[in-house]
Tab-separated table of C-alpha atoms and ligand atoms in Angstrom:
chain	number	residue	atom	x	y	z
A	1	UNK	CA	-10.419	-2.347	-8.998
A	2	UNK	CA	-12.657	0.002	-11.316
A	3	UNK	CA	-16.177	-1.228	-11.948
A	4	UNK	CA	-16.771	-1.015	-15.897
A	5	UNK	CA	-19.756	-2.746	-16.459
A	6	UNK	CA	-21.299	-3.061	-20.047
A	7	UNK	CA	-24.803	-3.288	-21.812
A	8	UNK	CA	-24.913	-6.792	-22.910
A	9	UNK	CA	-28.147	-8.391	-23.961
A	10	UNK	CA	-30.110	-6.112	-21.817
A	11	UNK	CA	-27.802	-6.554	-18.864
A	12	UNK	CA	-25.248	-4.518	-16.836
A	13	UNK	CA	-22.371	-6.814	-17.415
A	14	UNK	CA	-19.056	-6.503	-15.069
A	15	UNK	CA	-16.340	-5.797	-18.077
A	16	UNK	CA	-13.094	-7.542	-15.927
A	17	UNK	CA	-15.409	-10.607	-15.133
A	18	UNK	CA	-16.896	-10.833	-18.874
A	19	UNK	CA	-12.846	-10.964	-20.188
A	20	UNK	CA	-12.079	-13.710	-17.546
A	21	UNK	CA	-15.419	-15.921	-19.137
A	22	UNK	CA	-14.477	-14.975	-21.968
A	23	UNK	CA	-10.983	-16.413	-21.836
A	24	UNK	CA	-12.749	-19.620	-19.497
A	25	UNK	CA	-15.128	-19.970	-22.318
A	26	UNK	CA	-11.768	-20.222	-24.838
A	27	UNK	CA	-10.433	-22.806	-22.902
A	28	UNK	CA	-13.046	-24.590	-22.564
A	29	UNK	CA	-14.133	-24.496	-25.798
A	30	UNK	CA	-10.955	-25.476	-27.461
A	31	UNK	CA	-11.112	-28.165	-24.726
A	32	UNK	CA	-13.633	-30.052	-26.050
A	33	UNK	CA	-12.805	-29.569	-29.367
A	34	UNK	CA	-9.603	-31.037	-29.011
A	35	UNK	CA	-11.218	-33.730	-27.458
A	36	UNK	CA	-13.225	-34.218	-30.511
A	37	UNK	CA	-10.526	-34.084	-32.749
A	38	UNK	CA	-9.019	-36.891	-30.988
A	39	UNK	CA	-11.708	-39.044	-30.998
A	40	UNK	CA	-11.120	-42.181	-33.647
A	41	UNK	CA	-14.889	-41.436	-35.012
A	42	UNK	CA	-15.288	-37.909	-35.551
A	43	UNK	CA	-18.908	-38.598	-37.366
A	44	UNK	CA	-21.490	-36.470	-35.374
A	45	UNK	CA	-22.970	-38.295	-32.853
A	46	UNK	CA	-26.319	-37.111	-31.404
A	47	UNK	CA	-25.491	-36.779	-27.348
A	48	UNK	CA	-25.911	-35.036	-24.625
A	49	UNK	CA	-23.686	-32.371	-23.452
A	50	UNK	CA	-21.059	-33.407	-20.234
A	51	UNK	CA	-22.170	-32.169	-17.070
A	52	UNK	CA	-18.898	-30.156	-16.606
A	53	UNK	CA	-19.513	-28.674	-20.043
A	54	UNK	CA	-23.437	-27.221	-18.718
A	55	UNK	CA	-21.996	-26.515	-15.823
A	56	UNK	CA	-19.674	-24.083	-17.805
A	57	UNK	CA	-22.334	-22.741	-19.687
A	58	UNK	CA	-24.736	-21.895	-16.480
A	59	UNK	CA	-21.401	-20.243	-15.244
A	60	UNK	CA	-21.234	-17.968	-17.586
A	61	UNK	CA	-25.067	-17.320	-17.731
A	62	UNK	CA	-24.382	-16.303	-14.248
A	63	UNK	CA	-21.740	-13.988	-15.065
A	64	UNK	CA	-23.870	-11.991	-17.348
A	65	UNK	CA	-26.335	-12.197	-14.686
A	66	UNK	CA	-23.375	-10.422	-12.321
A	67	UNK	CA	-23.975	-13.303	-10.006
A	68	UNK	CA	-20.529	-14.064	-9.596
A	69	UNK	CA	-20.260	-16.394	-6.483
A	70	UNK	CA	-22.550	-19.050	-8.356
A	71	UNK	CA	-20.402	-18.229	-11.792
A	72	UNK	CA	-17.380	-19.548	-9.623
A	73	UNK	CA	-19.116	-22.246	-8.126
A	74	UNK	CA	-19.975	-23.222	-11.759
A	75	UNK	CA	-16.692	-22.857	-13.024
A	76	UNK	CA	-14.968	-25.276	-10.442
A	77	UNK	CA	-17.359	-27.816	-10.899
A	78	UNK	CA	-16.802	-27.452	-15.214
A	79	UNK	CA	-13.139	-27.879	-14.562
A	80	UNK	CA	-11.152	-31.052	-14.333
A	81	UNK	CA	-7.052	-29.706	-14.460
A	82	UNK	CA	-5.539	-31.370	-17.158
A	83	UNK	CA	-2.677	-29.917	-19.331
A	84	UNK	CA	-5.987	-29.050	-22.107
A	85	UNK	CA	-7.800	-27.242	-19.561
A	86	UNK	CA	-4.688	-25.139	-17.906
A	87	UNK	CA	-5.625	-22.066	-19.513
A	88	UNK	CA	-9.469	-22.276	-17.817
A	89	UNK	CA	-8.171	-22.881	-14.532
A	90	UNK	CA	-5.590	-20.105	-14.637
A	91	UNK	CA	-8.577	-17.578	-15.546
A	92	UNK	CA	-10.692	-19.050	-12.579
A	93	UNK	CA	-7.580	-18.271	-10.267
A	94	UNK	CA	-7.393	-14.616	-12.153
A	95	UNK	CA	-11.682	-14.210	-11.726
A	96	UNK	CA	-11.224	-15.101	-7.445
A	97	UNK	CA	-8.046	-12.423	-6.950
A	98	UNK	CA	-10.234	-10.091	-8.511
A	99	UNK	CA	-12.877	-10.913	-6.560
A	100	UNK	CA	-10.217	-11.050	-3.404
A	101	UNK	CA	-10.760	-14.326	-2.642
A	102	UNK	CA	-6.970	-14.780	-1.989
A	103	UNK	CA	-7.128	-17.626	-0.267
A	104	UNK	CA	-8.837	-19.315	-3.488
A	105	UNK	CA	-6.068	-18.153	-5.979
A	106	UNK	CA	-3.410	-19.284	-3.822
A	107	UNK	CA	-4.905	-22.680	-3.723
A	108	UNK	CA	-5.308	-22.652	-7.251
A	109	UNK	CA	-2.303	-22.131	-8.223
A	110	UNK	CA	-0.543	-24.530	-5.858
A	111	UNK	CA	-2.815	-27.238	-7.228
A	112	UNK	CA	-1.032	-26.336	-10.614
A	113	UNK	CA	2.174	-26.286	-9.014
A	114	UNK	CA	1.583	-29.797	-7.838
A	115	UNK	CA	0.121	-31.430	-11.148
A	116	UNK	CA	2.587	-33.374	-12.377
A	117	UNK	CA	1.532	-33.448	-15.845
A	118	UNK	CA	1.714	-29.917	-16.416
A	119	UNK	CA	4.734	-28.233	-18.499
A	120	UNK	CA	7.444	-26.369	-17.043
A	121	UNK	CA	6.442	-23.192	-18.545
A	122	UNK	CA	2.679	-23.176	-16.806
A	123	UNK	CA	4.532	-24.226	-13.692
A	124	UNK	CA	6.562	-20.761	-13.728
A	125	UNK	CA	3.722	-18.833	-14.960
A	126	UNK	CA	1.296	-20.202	-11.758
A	127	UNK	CA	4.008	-19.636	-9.748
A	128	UNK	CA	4.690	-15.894	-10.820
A	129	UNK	CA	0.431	-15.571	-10.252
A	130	UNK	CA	1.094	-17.119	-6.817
A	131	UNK	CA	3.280	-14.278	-6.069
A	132	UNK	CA	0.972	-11.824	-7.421
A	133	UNK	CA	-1.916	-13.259	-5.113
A	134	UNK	CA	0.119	-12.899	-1.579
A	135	UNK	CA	1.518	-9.680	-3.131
A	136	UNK	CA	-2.710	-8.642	-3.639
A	137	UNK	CA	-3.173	-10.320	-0.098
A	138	UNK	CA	-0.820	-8.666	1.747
A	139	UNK	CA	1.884	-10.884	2.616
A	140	UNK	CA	4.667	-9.450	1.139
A	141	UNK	CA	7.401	-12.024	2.437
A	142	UNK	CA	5.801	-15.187	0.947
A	143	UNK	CA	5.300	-13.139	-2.215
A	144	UNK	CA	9.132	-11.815	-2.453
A	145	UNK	CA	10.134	-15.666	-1.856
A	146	UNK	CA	7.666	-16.789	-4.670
A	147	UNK	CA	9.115	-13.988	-6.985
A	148	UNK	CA	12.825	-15.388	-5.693
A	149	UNK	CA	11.755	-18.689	-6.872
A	150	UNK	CA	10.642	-17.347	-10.366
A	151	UNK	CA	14.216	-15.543	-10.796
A	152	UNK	CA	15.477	-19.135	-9.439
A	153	UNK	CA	14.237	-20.937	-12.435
A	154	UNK	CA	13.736	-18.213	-15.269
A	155	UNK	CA	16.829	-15.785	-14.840
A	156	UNK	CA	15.516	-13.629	-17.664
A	157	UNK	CA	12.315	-12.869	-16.335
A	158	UNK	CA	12.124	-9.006	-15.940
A	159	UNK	CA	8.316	-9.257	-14.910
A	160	UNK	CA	9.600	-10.622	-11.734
A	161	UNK	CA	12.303	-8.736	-11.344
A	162	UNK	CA	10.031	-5.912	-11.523
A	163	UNK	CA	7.757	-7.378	-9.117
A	164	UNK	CA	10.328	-8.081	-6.699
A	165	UNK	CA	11.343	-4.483	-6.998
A	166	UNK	CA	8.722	-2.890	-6.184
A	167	UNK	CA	8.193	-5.178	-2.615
A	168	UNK	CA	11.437	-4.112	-1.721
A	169	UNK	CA	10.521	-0.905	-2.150
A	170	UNK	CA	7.285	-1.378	0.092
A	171	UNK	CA	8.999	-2.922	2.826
A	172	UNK	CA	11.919	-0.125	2.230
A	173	UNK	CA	14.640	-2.527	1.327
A	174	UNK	CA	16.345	-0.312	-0.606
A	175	UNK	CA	19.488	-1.591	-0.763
A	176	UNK	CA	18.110	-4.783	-2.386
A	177	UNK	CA	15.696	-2.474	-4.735
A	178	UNK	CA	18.602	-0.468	-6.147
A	179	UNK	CA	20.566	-4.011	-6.661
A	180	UNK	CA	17.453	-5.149	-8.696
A	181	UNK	CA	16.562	-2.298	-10.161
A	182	UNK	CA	20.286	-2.436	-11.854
A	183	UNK	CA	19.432	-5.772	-13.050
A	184	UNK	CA	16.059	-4.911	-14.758
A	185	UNK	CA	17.993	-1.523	-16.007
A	186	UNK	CA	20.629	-4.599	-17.794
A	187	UNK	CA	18.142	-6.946	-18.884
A	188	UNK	CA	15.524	-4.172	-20.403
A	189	UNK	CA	18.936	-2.396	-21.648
A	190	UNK	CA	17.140	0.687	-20.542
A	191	UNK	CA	19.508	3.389	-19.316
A	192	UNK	CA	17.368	4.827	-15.944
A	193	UNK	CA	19.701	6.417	-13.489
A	194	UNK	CA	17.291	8.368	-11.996
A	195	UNK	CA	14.844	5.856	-10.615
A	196	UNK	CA	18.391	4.356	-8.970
A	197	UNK	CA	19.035	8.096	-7.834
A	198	UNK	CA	15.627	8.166	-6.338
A	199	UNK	CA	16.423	4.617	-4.552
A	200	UNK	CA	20.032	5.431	-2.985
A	201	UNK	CA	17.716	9.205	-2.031
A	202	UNK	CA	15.280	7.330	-0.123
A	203	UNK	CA	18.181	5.016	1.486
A	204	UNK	CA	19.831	7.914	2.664
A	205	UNK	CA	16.582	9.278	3.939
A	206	UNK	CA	16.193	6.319	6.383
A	207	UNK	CA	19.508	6.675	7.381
A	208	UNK	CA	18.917	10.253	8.362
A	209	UNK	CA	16.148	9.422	10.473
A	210	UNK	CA	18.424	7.229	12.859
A	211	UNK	CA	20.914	10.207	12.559
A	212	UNK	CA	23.434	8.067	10.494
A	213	UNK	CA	24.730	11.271	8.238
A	214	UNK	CA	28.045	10.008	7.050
A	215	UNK	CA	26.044	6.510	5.725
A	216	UNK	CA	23.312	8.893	4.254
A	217	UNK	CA	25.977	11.528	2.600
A	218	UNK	CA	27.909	8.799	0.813
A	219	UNK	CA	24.116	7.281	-0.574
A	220	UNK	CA	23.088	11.022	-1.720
A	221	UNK	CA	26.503	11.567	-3.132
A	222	UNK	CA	26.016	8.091	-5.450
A	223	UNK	CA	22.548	9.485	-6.166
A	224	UNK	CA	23.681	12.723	-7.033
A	225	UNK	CA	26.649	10.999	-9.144
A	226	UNK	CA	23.995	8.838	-11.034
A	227	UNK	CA	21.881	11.214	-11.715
A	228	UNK	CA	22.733	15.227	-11.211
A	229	UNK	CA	19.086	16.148	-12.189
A	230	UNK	CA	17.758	14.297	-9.060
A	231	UNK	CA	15.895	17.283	-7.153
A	232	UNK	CA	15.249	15.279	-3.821
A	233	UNK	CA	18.860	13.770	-3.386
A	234	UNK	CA	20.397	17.991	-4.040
A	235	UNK	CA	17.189	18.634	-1.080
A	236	UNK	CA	18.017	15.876	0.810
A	237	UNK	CA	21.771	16.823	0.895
A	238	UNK	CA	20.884	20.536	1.827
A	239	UNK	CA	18.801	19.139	4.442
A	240	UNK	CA	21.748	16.802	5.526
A	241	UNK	CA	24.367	19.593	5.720
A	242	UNK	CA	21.414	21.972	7.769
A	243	UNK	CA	21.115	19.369	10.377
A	244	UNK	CA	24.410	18.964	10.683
A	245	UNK	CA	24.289	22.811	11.155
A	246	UNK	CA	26.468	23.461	8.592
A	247	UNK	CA	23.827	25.937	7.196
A	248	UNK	CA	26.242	27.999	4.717
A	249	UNK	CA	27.257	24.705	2.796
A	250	UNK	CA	23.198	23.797	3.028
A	251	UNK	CA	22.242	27.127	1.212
A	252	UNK	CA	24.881	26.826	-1.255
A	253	UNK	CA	23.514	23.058	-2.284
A	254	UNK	CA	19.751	24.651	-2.114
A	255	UNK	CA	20.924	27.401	-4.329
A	256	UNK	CA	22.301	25.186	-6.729
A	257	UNK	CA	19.117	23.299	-7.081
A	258	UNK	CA	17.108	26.321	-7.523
A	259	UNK	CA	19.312	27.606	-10.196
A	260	UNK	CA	19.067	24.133	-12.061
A	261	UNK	CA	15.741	23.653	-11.154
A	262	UNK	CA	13.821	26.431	-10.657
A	263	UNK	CA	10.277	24.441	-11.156
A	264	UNK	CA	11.061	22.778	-7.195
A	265	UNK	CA	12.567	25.993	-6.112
A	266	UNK	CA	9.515	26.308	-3.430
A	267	UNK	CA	10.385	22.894	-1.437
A	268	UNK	CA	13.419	25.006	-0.458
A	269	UNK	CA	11.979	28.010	0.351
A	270	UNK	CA	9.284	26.029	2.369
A	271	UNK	CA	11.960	24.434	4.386
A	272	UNK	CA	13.094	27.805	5.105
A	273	UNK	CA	9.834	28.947	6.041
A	274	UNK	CA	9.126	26.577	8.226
A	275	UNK	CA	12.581	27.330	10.830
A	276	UNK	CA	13.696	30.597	11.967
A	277	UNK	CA	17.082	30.154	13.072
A	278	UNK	CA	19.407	32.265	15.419
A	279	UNK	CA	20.470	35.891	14.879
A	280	UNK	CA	23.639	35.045	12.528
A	281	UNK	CA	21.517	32.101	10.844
A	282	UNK	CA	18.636	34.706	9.587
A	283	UNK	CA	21.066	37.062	8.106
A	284	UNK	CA	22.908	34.215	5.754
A	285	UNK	CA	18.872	33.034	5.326
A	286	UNK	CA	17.797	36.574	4.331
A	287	UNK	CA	20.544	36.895	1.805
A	288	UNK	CA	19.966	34.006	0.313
A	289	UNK	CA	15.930	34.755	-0.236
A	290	UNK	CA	17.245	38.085	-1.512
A	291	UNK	CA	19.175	36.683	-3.958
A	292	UNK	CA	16.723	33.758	-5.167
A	293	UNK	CA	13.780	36.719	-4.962
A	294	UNK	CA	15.689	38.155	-8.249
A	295	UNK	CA	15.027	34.634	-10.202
A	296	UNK	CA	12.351	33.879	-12.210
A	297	UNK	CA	10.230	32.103	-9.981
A	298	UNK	CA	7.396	30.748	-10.353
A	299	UNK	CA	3.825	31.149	-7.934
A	300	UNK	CA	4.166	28.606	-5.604
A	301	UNK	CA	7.640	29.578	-5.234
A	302	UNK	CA	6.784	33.268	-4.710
A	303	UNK	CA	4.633	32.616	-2.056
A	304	UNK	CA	6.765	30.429	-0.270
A	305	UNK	CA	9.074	32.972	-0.213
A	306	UNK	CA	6.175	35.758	0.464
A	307	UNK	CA	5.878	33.561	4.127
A	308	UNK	CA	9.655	33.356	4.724
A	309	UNK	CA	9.376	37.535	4.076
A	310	UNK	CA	6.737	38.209	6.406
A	311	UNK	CA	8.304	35.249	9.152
A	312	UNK	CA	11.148	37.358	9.115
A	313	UNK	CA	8.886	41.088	9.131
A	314	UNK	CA	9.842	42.022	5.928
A	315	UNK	CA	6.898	43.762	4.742
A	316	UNK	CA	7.850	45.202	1.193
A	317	UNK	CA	9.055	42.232	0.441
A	318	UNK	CA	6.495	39.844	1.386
A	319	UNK	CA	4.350	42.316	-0.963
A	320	UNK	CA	6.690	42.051	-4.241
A	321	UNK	CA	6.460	38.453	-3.717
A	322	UNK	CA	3.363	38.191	-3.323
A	323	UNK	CA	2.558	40.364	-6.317
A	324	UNK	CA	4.649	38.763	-8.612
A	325	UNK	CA	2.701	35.600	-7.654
A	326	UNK	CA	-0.581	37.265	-8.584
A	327	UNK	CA	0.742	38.294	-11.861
A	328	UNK	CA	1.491	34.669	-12.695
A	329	UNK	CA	-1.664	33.483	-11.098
A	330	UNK	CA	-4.346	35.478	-10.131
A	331	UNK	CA	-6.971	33.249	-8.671
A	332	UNK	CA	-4.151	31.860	-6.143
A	333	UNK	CA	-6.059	32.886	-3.213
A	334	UNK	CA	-3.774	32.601	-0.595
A	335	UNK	CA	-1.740	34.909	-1.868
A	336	UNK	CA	-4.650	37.162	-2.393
A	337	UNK	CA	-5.535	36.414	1.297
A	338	UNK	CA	-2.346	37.161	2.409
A	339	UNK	CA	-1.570	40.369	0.304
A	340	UNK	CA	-5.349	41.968	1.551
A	341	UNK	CA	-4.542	40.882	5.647
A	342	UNK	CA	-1.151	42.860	4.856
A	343	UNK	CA	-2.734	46.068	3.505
A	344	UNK	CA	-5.323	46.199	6.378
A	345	UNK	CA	-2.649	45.780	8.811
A	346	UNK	CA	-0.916	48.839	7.283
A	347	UNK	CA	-3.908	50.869	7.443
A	348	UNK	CA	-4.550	50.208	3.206
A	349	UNK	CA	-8.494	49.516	3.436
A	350	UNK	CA	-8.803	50.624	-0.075
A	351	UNK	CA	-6.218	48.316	-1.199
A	352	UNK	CA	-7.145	45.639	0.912
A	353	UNK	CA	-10.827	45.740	-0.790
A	354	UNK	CA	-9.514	45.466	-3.580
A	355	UNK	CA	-7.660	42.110	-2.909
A	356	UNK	CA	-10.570	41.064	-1.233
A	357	UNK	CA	-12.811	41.775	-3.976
A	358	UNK	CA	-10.681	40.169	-6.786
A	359	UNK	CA	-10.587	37.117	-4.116
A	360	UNK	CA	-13.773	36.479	-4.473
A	361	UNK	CA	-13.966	37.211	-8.602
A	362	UNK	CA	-11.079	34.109	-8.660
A	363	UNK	CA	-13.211	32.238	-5.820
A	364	UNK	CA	-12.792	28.653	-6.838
A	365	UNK	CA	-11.362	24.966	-5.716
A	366	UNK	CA	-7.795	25.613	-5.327
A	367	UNK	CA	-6.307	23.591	-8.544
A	368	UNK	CA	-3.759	20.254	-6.930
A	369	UNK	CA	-0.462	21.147	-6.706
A	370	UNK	CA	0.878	18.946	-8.831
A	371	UNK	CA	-0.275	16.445	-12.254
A	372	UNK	CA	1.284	13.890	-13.565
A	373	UNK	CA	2.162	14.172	-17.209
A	374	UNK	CA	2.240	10.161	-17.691
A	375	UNK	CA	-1.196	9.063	-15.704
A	376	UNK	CA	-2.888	12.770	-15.303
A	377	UNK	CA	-2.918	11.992	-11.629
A	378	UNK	CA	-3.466	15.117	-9.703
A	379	UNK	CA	-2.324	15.544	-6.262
A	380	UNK	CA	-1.165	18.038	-3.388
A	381	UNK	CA	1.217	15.506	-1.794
A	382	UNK	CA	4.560	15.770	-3.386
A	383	UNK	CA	5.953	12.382	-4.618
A	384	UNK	CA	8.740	11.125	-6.709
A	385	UNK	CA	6.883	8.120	-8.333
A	386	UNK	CA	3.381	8.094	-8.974
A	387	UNK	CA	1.052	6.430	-7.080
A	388	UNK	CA	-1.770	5.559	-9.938
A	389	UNK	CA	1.078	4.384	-12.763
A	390	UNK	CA	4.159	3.621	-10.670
A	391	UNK	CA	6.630	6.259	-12.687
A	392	UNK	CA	9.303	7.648	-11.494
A	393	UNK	CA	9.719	11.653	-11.955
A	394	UNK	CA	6.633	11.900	-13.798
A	395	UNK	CA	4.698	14.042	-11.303
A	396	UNK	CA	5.262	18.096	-12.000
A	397	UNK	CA	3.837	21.277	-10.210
A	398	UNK	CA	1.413	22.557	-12.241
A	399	UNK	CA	1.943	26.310	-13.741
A	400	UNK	CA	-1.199	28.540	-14.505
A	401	UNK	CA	-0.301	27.451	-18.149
A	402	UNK	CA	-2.168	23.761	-17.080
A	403	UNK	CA	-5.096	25.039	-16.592
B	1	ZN	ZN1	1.068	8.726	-13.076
């Protein structure tokens, strides 16, 4: 978790630890208020305070004193569970997973779970924080169970559903995760066909590492069917049909995508980049860069294609590639890199000192490959749902426009 601490009467106050007192101090508050209201007499009365009531007070002293192991000490002592205090004691479970004491929240919330005087409604909510707490301590089974048991008793739920999604995804169930996924896409009435594109993609990718193809054809097919924008399933497919070394009918699908798609055109040109295959293979390869080469490309896809060029000894063209790369983006240095080892090869010094030099005018940290246009999130790892906000398809290469 992010630190954000605050300036609060002269001290350095942990923000996520000041909203869980604050809410504790709520409850607590409105705890014994309640219990004043209720009292027959309601004349002031000169006492002193309950202990549990200074306790809470020296708990949150120590809170703005960042001493949080005493503030939860403090805390449990101030608390008796009662259906008045529920609200406290869900906070002090929230304050120990964010401290990750699991092992505290868990026990927590099953002593909620076990309160017989509690409603219904704080039952399901304990239990859906239950799940959250083996989810944040790592045991995913007990957590999809909990979340089971939440869909068990509150059908509607779409917070679980969620939840449970996205373990099925981390333990690459993704047969259940598409099932659930079009249950949340039902109960939120939201129409997203490509994050169940994405799901039956990454299905079929799993079934293409055990060399299942026919399983994994008829899961990119649905994917493709769901969703004809989805870029990995059309790569995925091209990279089925390759393996299957029916390269023609894998350039054709590749084509396709870089016509539609021309923004991802360089994961298929790296593919090609990466495999020089036989005599016959290389020709069909070479006309299809040919033919791409003539597209509007953009940088990254230039220089892919720059490598398949000069993989393949193609000199002149590995130059127009990487030229029209440079025009897009001149500070891309390994094209520059390239283009000047190129020209001194051929015997070009003056040409190559010129790359060289303009190299070293555009010398800076290579920008990330690609941003995401939800989150911001900038990375050099290509993914289909962000990492930092959990979106699918929001992560884009980034053009020299971005910058
Ligand atoms: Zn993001």
């Amino acid at each position: 978790m992010d630190e954000i601490t605050l300036q609060f009467w002269g001290m350095n106050v942990n923000l996520p630890a000041l909203l869980v007192t604050l809410t504790l101090l709520g409850g607590v508050a409105g705890y014994y208020l309640g219990r004043r209201k209720l009292r027959p007499d309601s004349s002031p009365k000169p006492s002193s305070p309950p202990d549990s009531y200074t306790a809470f007070l020296k708990g949150f002293q120590y809170i703005l004193a960042n001493e949080t192991d005493q503030a939860i000490e403090a805390f449990s002592r101030a608390v008796q569970i009662s259906s008045e205090t529920i609200e406290t004691y869900v906070a002090l479970g929230n304050l120990f997973r964010a401290k990750g004491e699991i092992d505290r929240a868990i026990r927590i919330r099953q002593s909620i779970l076990l309160r017989q005087k509690v409603d219904q409604e704080t039952k399901l909510r304990a239990l859906f924080d239950l799940g959250v707490d083996y989810k944040q301590g790592g045991f995913l089974q007990r957590a999809i169970s909990t979340f089971e048991e939440v869909i068990r008793r509150a059908p509607q739920r779409l917070d679980a559903y969620a939840e449970l999604e996205a373990l099925c995804e981390a333990t690459r169930d993704w047969q259940r995760a598409y099932e659930l996924q079009q249950q949340i896409c039902k109960l939120s009435q939201k129409d997203e066909q490509n994050i169940l594109a994405h799901l039956k993609t990454e299905q079929a990718k799993d079934e293409m590492k055990t060399d299942n193809f026919d399983t994994a054809k008829a899961h990119l097919k649905k994917a493709l069917a769901l969703c004809s924008d989805c870029v990995d399933a059309r790569l995925q497919l091209g990279e089925l049909y390759w393996l299957k070394n029916k390269k023609k009918k894998a350039l054709a699908i590749w084509k396709k995508l870089v016509q539609s798609n021309s923004q991802w055109a360089h994961l298929v040109v790296q593919r090609l980049a990466e495999r020089v295959g036989g005599p016959g293979d290389d020709k069909r390869v070479l006309s299809f860069l040919e033919g791409i080469a003539r597209q509007e490309l953009n940088a990254a896809a230039q220089l892919e294609l720059a490598r398949c060029f000069m993989q393949r000894d193609r000199r002149e063209q590995t130059q127009q590639a990487l030229r029209r790369a440079l025009d897009m983006e001149p500070d891309l240095g390994e094209a520059r890199k390239m283009l000047g080892a190129i020209l001194l090869e051929d015997g070009d010094h003056e040409g190559a000192l010129h790359e060289y030099r303009a190299l070293l005018k555009h010398l800076r940290p290579p920008a990330k490959q690609y941003y995401c246009r939800h989150c911001g999130l900038a990375t050099d790892e290509v993914q289909w749902k962000c990492p930092k906000c959990h979106r699918w398809d929001t992560l884009c290469p980034r053009t020299s426009s971005d910058d």
